[in-house]
Amino acid sequence: MLNLNPETPRIIVPLFARNLAELEAQAKAAQAAPEADLAELRLDPLREGDWLPALAMVRAQLQKPLIVTIRTAREGGEAALDPDTYRDAGLALLQQGGVDALDIEWRTDAATVRTLRDAAKRAGAAALFSEHHFDGTPNRHAMTEALHGMLDAGADIAKLAVMPHNRADAANLLLATAEVHDQRPEAWLITMSMGRDGAATRYCGGAFGSAATFGTLSAASAPGQPPAANLRAKLLTAGDL
């Protein structure tokens, strides 16, 4: 069961593998690692036919909360799916069970977003809406509007990841997060600025309202993810403020 709070940000470790044997090893490591509060199962590096078996295998190894994600090429992932195939794959995963949160790409078509949101809620899973910008950082107004838009559309968790060109871009991501959190303190946000210039946001995001951050045990799923052990040692929490 998910329980997010920016005062004690959770560490999410990615399960990012290209075959089931490698994925099983990563799932076992995530279960054993005390610094891993949650895991994200990234299915897009695997063959589409392995997605349902992968979920079942990971769920057998991992008792921690699990975010399940099919990251499409449109959002920086490896799955070249049309909206209908993306929708049907998400529905199949929810029907199989074992999903604590389903990642739903916010910029896919609105009907698909609604269908997956409603199916997630019926399955007892959180609807995690996500938006990714690997080519830059939108202006602060655009970032706050994206987060508000996700929440207004029924997201249980709103996630925004951006790529900075400089440290000012990373600071703007934090400012946008703080603005939305101040207006909607009950909402669950996950935000990060990627790459080297954004690395600090992964450690201090909780102070601005981000309830979780990503750290690695082995393979990274996005640029700039630090080792989870480093996050655990240096993560800024409410007790540090």
PDB file of N, CA, C and O in Angstrom, residues 123-170:
ATOM      1  N   ALA A 123      -9.324  -1.220  -9.510  1.00  0.00           N
ATOM      2  CA  ALA A 123      -8.414  -2.293  -9.108  1.00  0.00           C
ATOM      3  C   ALA A 123      -7.745  -2.023  -7.761  1.00  0.00           C
ATOM      4  O   ALA A 123      -6.959  -2.856  -7.287  1.00  0.00           O
ATOM      5  N   GLY A 124      -8.029  -0.885  -7.152  1.00  0.00           N
ATOM      6  CA  GLY A 124      -7.402  -0.544  -5.881  1.00  0.00           C
ATOM      7  C   GLY A 124      -5.990  -0.024  -6.011  1.00  0.00           C
ATOM      8  O   GLY A 124      -5.227  -0.013  -5.040  1.00  0.00           O
ATOM      9  N   ALA A 125      -5.627   0.416  -7.219  1.00  0.00           N
ATOM     10  CA  ALA A 125      -4.291   0.964  -7.467  1.00  0.00           C
ATOM     11  C   ALA A 125      -4.369   2.486  -7.566  1.00  0.00           C
ATOM     12  O   ALA A 125      -5.394   3.043  -7.967  1.00  0.00           O
ATOM     13  N   ALA A 126      -3.292   3.144  -7.232  1.00  0.00           N
ATOM     14  CA  ALA A 126      -3.215   4.592  -7.405  1.00  0.00           C
ATOM     15  C   ALA A 126      -2.978   4.913  -8.877  1.00  0.00           C
ATOM     16  O   ALA A 126      -2.244   4.214  -9.570  1.00  0.00           O
ATOM     17  N   ALA A 127      -3.614   5.981  -9.340  1.00  0.00           N
ATOM     18  CA  ALA A 127      -3.389   6.486 -10.695  1.00  0.00           C
ATOM     19  C   ALA A 127      -2.286   7.537 -10.625  1.00  0.00           C
ATOM     20  O   ALA A 127      -2.493   8.627 -10.077  1.00  0.00           O
ATOM     21  N   LEU A 128      -1.123   7.196 -11.158  1.00  0.00           N
ATOM     22  CA  LEU A 128       0.025   8.101 -11.166  1.00  0.00           C
ATOM     23  C   LEU A 128       0.134   8.700 -12.567  1.00  0.00           C
ATOM     24  O   LEU A 128       0.493   8.010 -13.509  1.00  0.00           O
ATOM     25  N   PHE A 129      -0.206   9.977 -12.697  1.00  0.00           N
ATOM     26  CA  PHE A 129      -0.080  10.657 -13.984  1.00  0.00           C
ATOM     27  C   PHE A 129       1.338  11.212 -14.093  1.00  0.00           C
ATOM     28  O   PHE A 129       1.870  11.763 -13.118  1.00  0.00           O
ATOM     29  N   SER A 130       1.943  11.075 -15.268  1.00  0.00           N
ATOM     30  CA  SER A 130       3.336  11.505 -15.411  1.00  0.00           C
ATOM     31  C   SER A 130       3.537  12.301 -16.690  1.00  0.00           C
ATOM     32  O   SER A 130       2.858  12.075 -17.700  1.00  0.00           O
ATOM     33  N   GLU A 131       4.491  13.225 -16.614  1.00  0.00           N
ATOM     34  CA  GLU A 131       4.903  14.016 -17.774  1.00  0.00           C
ATOM     35  C   GLU A 131       6.412  14.181 -17.712  1.00  0.00           C
ATOM     36  O   GLU A 131       6.967  14.497 -16.653  1.00  0.00           O
ATOM     37  N   HIS A 132       7.083  13.978 -18.851  1.00  0.00           N
ATOM     38  CA  HIS A 132       8.541  13.998 -18.898  1.00  0.00           C
ATOM     39  C   HIS A 132       9.019  14.922 -20.015  1.00  0.00           C
ATOM     40  O   HIS A 132       8.483  14.900 -21.117  1.00  0.00           O
ATOM     41  N   HIS A 133      10.043  15.706 -19.711  1.00  0.00           N
ATOM     42  CA  HIS A 133      10.659  16.605 -20.692  1.00  0.00           C
ATOM     43  C   HIS A 133      12.157  16.325 -20.680  1.00  0.00           C
ATOM     44  O   HIS A 133      12.882  16.820 -19.817  1.00  0.00           O
ATOM     45  N   PHE A 134      12.624  15.529 -21.648  1.00  0.00           N
ATOM     46  CA  PHE A 134      14.038  15.185 -21.719  1.00  0.00           C
ATOM     47  C   PHE A 134      14.844  16.202 -22.523  1.00  0.00           C
ATOM     48  O   PHE A 134      16.069  16.112 -22.565  1.00  0.00           O
ATOM     49  N   ASP A 135      14.154  17.165 -23.139  1.00  0.00           N
ATOM     50  CA  ASP A 135      14.850  18.136 -23.980  1.00  0.00           C
ATOM     51  C   ASP A 135      14.961  19.508 -23.340  1.00  0.00           C
ATOM     52  O   ASP A 135      15.506  20.432 -23.945  1.00  0.00           O
ATOM     53  N   GLY A 136      14.465  19.682 -22.138  1.00  0.00           N
ATOM     54  CA  GLY A 136      14.555  20.985 -21.505  1.00  0.00           C
ATOM     55  C   GLY A 136      13.597  21.097 -20.334  1.00  0.00           C
ATOM     56  O   GLY A 136      12.986  20.118 -19.897  1.00  0.00           O
ATOM     57  N   THR A 137      13.473  22.314 -19.821  1.00  0.00           N
ATOM     58  CA  THR A 137      12.616  22.602 -18.679  1.00  0.00           C
ATOM     59  C   THR A 137      11.580  23.648 -19.090  1.00  0.00           C
ATOM     60  O   THR A 137      11.953  24.768 -19.470  1.00  0.00           O
ATOM     61  N   PRO A 138      10.295  23.325 -19.033  1.00  0.00           N
ATOM     62  CA  PRO A 138       9.273  24.340 -19.332  1.00  0.00           C
ATOM     63  C   PRO A 138       9.357  25.495 -18.333  1.00  0.00           C
ATOM     64  O   PRO A 138       9.990  25.381 -17.269  1.00  0.00           O
ATOM     65  N   ASN A 139       8.704  26.597 -18.664  1.00  0.00           N
ATOM     66  CA  ASN A 139       8.702  27.698 -17.707  1.00  0.00           C
ATOM     67  C   ASN A 139       7.879  27.320 -16.471  1.00  0.00           C
ATOM     68  O   ASN A 139       7.115  26.355 -16.478  1.00  0.00           O
ATOM     69  N   ARG A 140       8.058  28.081 -15.409  1.00  0.00           N
ATOM     70  CA  ARG A 140       7.451  27.695 -14.136  1.00  0.00           C
ATOM     71  C   ARG A 140       5.930  27.615 -14.233  1.00  0.00           C
ATOM     72  O   ARG A 140       5.304  26.717 -13.679  1.00  0.00           O
ATOM     73  N   HIS A 141       5.317  28.543 -14.962  1.00  0.00           N
ATOM     74  CA  HIS A 141       3.859  28.515 -15.096  1.00  0.00           C
ATOM     75  C   HIS A 141       3.415  27.231 -15.787  1.00  0.00           C
ATOM     76  O   HIS A 141       2.437  26.587 -15.365  1.00  0.00           O
ATOM     77  N   ALA A 142       4.119  26.830 -16.839  1.00  0.00           N
ATOM     78  CA  ALA A 142       3.750  25.600 -17.542  1.00  0.00           C
ATOM     79  C   ALA A 142       3.887  24.389 -16.631  1.00  0.00           C
ATOM     80  O   ALA A 142       3.073  23.451 -16.700  1.00  0.00           O
ATOM     81  N   MET A 143       4.896  24.374 -15.772  1.00  0.00           N
ATOM     82  CA  MET A 143       5.066  23.240 -14.866  1.00  0.00           C
ATOM     83  C   MET A 143       3.971  23.191 -13.811  1.00  0.00           C
ATOM     84  O   MET A 143       3.428  22.119 -13.515  1.00  0.00           O
ATOM     85  N   THR A 144       3.629  24.341 -13.244  1.00  0.00           N
ATOM     86  CA  THR A 144       2.549  24.332 -12.256  1.00  0.00           C
ATOM     87  C   THR A 144       1.224  23.955 -12.914  1.00  0.00           C
ATOM     88  O   THR A 144       0.430  23.214 -12.333  1.00  0.00           O
ATOM     89  N   GLU A 145       0.995  24.434 -14.126  1.00  0.00           N
ATOM     90  CA  GLU A 145      -0.245  24.091 -14.826  1.00  0.00           C
ATOM     91  C   GLU A 145      -0.307  22.591 -15.113  1.00  0.00           C
ATOM     92  O   GLU A 145      -1.386  21.972 -15.032  1.00  0.00           O
ATOM     93  N   ALA A 146       0.820  21.999 -15.466  1.00  0.00           N
ATOM     94  CA  ALA A 146       0.833  20.555 -15.718  1.00  0.00           C
ATOM     95  C   ALA A 146       0.470  19.776 -14.455  1.00  0.00           C
ATOM     96  O   ALA A 146      -0.359  18.850 -14.497  1.00  0.00           O
ATOM     97  N   LEU A 147       1.066  20.145 -13.330  1.00  0.00           N
ATOM     98  CA  LEU A 147       0.770  19.443 -12.082  1.00  0.00           C
ATOM     99  C   LEU A 147      -0.675  19.646 -11.657  1.00  0.00           C
ATOM    100  O   LEU A 147      -1.376  18.694 -11.274  1.00  0.00           O
ATOM    101  N   HIS A 148      -1.159  20.887 -11.736  1.00  0.00           N
ATOM    102  CA  HIS A 148      -2.565  21.135 -11.403  1.00  0.00           C
ATOM    103  C   HIS A 148      -3.488  20.375 -12.349  1.00  0.00           C
ATOM    104  O   HIS A 148      -4.512  19.820 -11.924  1.00  0.00           O
ATOM    105  N   GLY A 149      -3.146  20.352 -13.625  1.00  0.00           N
ATOM    106  CA  GLY A 149      -3.984  19.660 -14.595  1.00  0.00           C
ATOM    107  C   GLY A 149      -4.102  18.183 -14.285  1.00  0.00           C
ATOM    108  O   GLY A 149      -5.193  17.598 -14.382  1.00  0.00           O
ATOM    109  N   MET A 150      -2.999  17.544 -13.929  1.00  0.00           N
ATOM    110  CA  MET A 150      -3.041  16.133 -13.569  1.00  0.00           C
ATOM    111  C   MET A 150      -3.936  15.900 -12.360  1.00  0.00           C
ATOM    112  O   MET A 150      -4.780  14.985 -12.342  1.00  0.00           O
ATOM    113  N   LEU A 151      -3.765  16.723 -11.341  1.00  0.00           N
ATOM    114  CA  LEU A 151      -4.563  16.554 -10.130  1.00  0.00           C
ATOM    115  C   LEU A 151      -6.039  16.837 -10.402  1.00  0.00           C
ATOM    116  O   LEU A 151      -6.919  16.117  -9.909  1.00  0.00           O
ATOM    117  N   ASP A 152      -6.316  17.864 -11.184  1.00  0.00           N
ATOM    118  CA  ASP A 152      -7.710  18.181 -11.516  1.00  0.00           C
ATOM    119  C   ASP A 152      -8.369  17.040 -12.287  1.00  0.00           C
ATOM    120  O   ASP A 152      -9.590  16.846 -12.201  1.00  0.00           O
ATOM    121  N   ALA A 153      -7.572  16.299 -13.050  1.00  0.00           N
ATOM    122  CA  ALA A 153      -8.104  15.200 -13.865  1.00  0.00           C
ATOM    123  C   ALA A 153      -8.209  13.889 -13.086  1.00  0.00           C
ATOM    124  O   ALA A 153      -8.550  12.861 -13.674  1.00  0.00           O
ATOM    125  N   GLY A 154      -7.924  13.922 -11.803  1.00  0.00           N
ATOM    126  CA  GLY A 154      -8.132  12.739 -10.977  1.00  0.00           C
ATOM    127  C   GLY A 154      -6.902  11.934 -10.650  1.00  0.00           C
ATOM    128  O   GLY A 154      -7.019  10.801 -10.172  1.00  0.00           O
ATOM    129  N   ALA A 155      -5.717  12.487 -10.867  1.00  0.00           N
ATOM    130  CA  ALA A 155      -4.503  11.764 -10.492  1.00  0.00           C
ATOM    131  C   ALA A 155      -4.412  11.635  -8.976  1.00  0.00           C
ATOM    132  O   ALA A 155      -4.650  12.599  -8.249  1.00  0.00           O
ATOM    133  N   ASP A 156      -4.057  10.443  -8.512  1.00  0.00           N
ATOM    134  CA  ASP A 156      -3.724  10.281  -7.102  1.00  0.00           C
ATOM    135  C   ASP A 156      -2.309  10.787  -6.826  1.00  0.00           C
ATOM    136  O   ASP A 156      -2.019  11.238  -5.714  1.00  0.00           O
ATOM    137  N   ILE A 157      -1.448  10.686  -7.830  1.00  0.00           N
ATOM    138  CA  ILE A 157      -0.067  11.155  -7.753  1.00  0.00           C
ATOM    139  C   ILE A 157       0.234  11.876  -9.057  1.00  0.00           C
ATOM    140  O   ILE A 157      -0.080  11.362 -10.140  1.00  0.00           O
ATOM    141  N   ALA A 158       0.814  13.061  -8.973  1.00  0.00           N
ATOM    142  CA  ALA A 158       1.226  13.817 -10.156  1.00  0.00           C
ATOM    143  C   ALA A 158       2.748  13.844 -10.202  1.00  0.00           C
ATOM    144  O   ALA A 158       3.398  14.313  -9.263  1.00  0.00           O
ATOM    145  N   LYS A 159       3.306  13.350 -11.310  1.00  0.00           N
ATOM    146  CA  LYS A 159       4.761  13.256 -11.451  1.00  0.00           C
ATOM    147  C   LYS A 159       5.219  14.109 -12.631  1.00  0.00           C
ATOM    148  O   LYS A 159       4.644  14.037 -13.720  1.00  0.00           O
ATOM    149  N   LEU A 160       6.270  14.883 -12.408  1.00  0.00           N
ATOM    150  CA  LEU A 160       6.842  15.732 -13.448  1.00  0.00           C
ATOM    151  C   LEU A 160       8.358  15.609 -13.404  1.00  0.00           C
ATOM    152  O   LEU A 160       8.973  15.821 -12.354  1.00  0.00           O
ATOM    153  N   ALA A 161       8.955  15.263 -14.541  1.00  0.00           N
ATOM    154  CA  ALA A 161      10.414  15.163 -14.652  1.00  0.00           C
ATOM    155  C   ALA A 161      10.874  16.035 -15.809  1.00  0.00           C
ATOM    156  O   ALA A 161      10.300  15.972 -16.902  1.00  0.00           O
ATOM    157  N   VAL A 162      11.900  16.844 -15.578  1.00  0.00           N
ATOM    158  CA  VAL A 162      12.379  17.777 -16.595  1.00  0.00           C
ATOM    159  C   VAL A 162      13.897  17.708 -16.676  1.00  0.00           C
ATOM    160  O   VAL A 162      14.577  17.266 -15.743  1.00  0.00           O
ATOM    161  N   MET A 163      14.427  18.153 -17.812  1.00  0.00           N
ATOM    162  CA  MET A 163      15.871  18.191 -18.012  1.00  0.00           C
ATOM    163  C   MET A 163      16.336  19.645 -17.954  1.00  0.00           C
ATOM    164  O   MET A 163      15.899  20.477 -18.752  1.00  0.00           O
ATOM    165  N   PRO A 164      17.227  19.977 -17.023  1.00  0.00           N
ATOM    166  CA  PRO A 164      17.708  21.355 -16.929  1.00  0.00           C
ATOM    167  C   PRO A 164      18.847  21.635 -17.903  1.00  0.00           C
ATOM    168  O   PRO A 164      19.629  20.743 -18.228  1.00  0.00           O
ATOM    169  N   HIS A 165      18.919  22.866 -18.347  1.00  0.00           N
ATOM    170  CA  HIS A 165      20.087  23.323 -19.091  1.00  0.00           C
ATOM    171  C   HIS A 165      21.101  23.999 -18.169  1.00  0.00           C
ATOM    172  O   HIS A 165      22.257  24.210 -18.543  1.00  0.00           O
ATOM    173  N   ASN A 166      20.650  24.324 -16.960  1.00  0.00           N
ATOM    174  CA  ASN A 166      21.503  24.970 -15.971  1.00  0.00           C
ATOM    175  C   ASN A 166      20.844  24.807 -14.606  1.00  0.00           C
ATOM    176  O   ASN A 166      19.727  24.291 -14.484  1.00  0.00           O
ATOM    177  N   ARG A 167      21.521  25.295 -13.584  1.00  0.00           N
ATOM    178  CA  ARG A 167      20.991  25.130 -12.231  1.00  0.00           C
ATOM    179  C   ARG A 167      19.752  25.984 -11.984  1.00  0.00           C
ATOM    180  O   ARG A 167      18.910  25.639 -11.148  1.00  0.00           O
ATOM    181  N   ALA A 168      19.613  27.080 -12.718  1.00  0.00           N
ATOM    182  CA  ALA A 168      18.407  27.891 -12.576  1.00  0.00           C
ATOM    183  C   ALA A 168      17.169  27.112 -13.002  1.00  0.00           C
ATOM    184  O   ALA A 168      16.094  27.253 -12.402  1.00  0.00           O
ATOM    185  N   ASP A 169      17.301  26.287 -14.041  1.00  0.00           N
ATOM    186  CA  ASP A 169      16.179  25.438 -14.444  1.00  0.00           C
ATOM    187  C   ASP A 169      15.781  24.492 -13.309  1.00  0.00           C
ATOM    188  O   ASP A 169      14.587  24.278 -13.052  1.00  0.00           O
ATOM    189  N   ALA A 170      16.773  23.912 -12.652  1.00  0.00           N
ATOM    190  CA  ALA A 170      16.483  23.004 -11.537  1.00  0.00           C
ATOM    191  C   ALA A 170      15.776  23.753 -10.407  1.00  0.00           C
ATOM    192  O   ALA A 170      14.828  23.239  -9.799  1.00  0.00           O
TER     193      ALA A 170
END
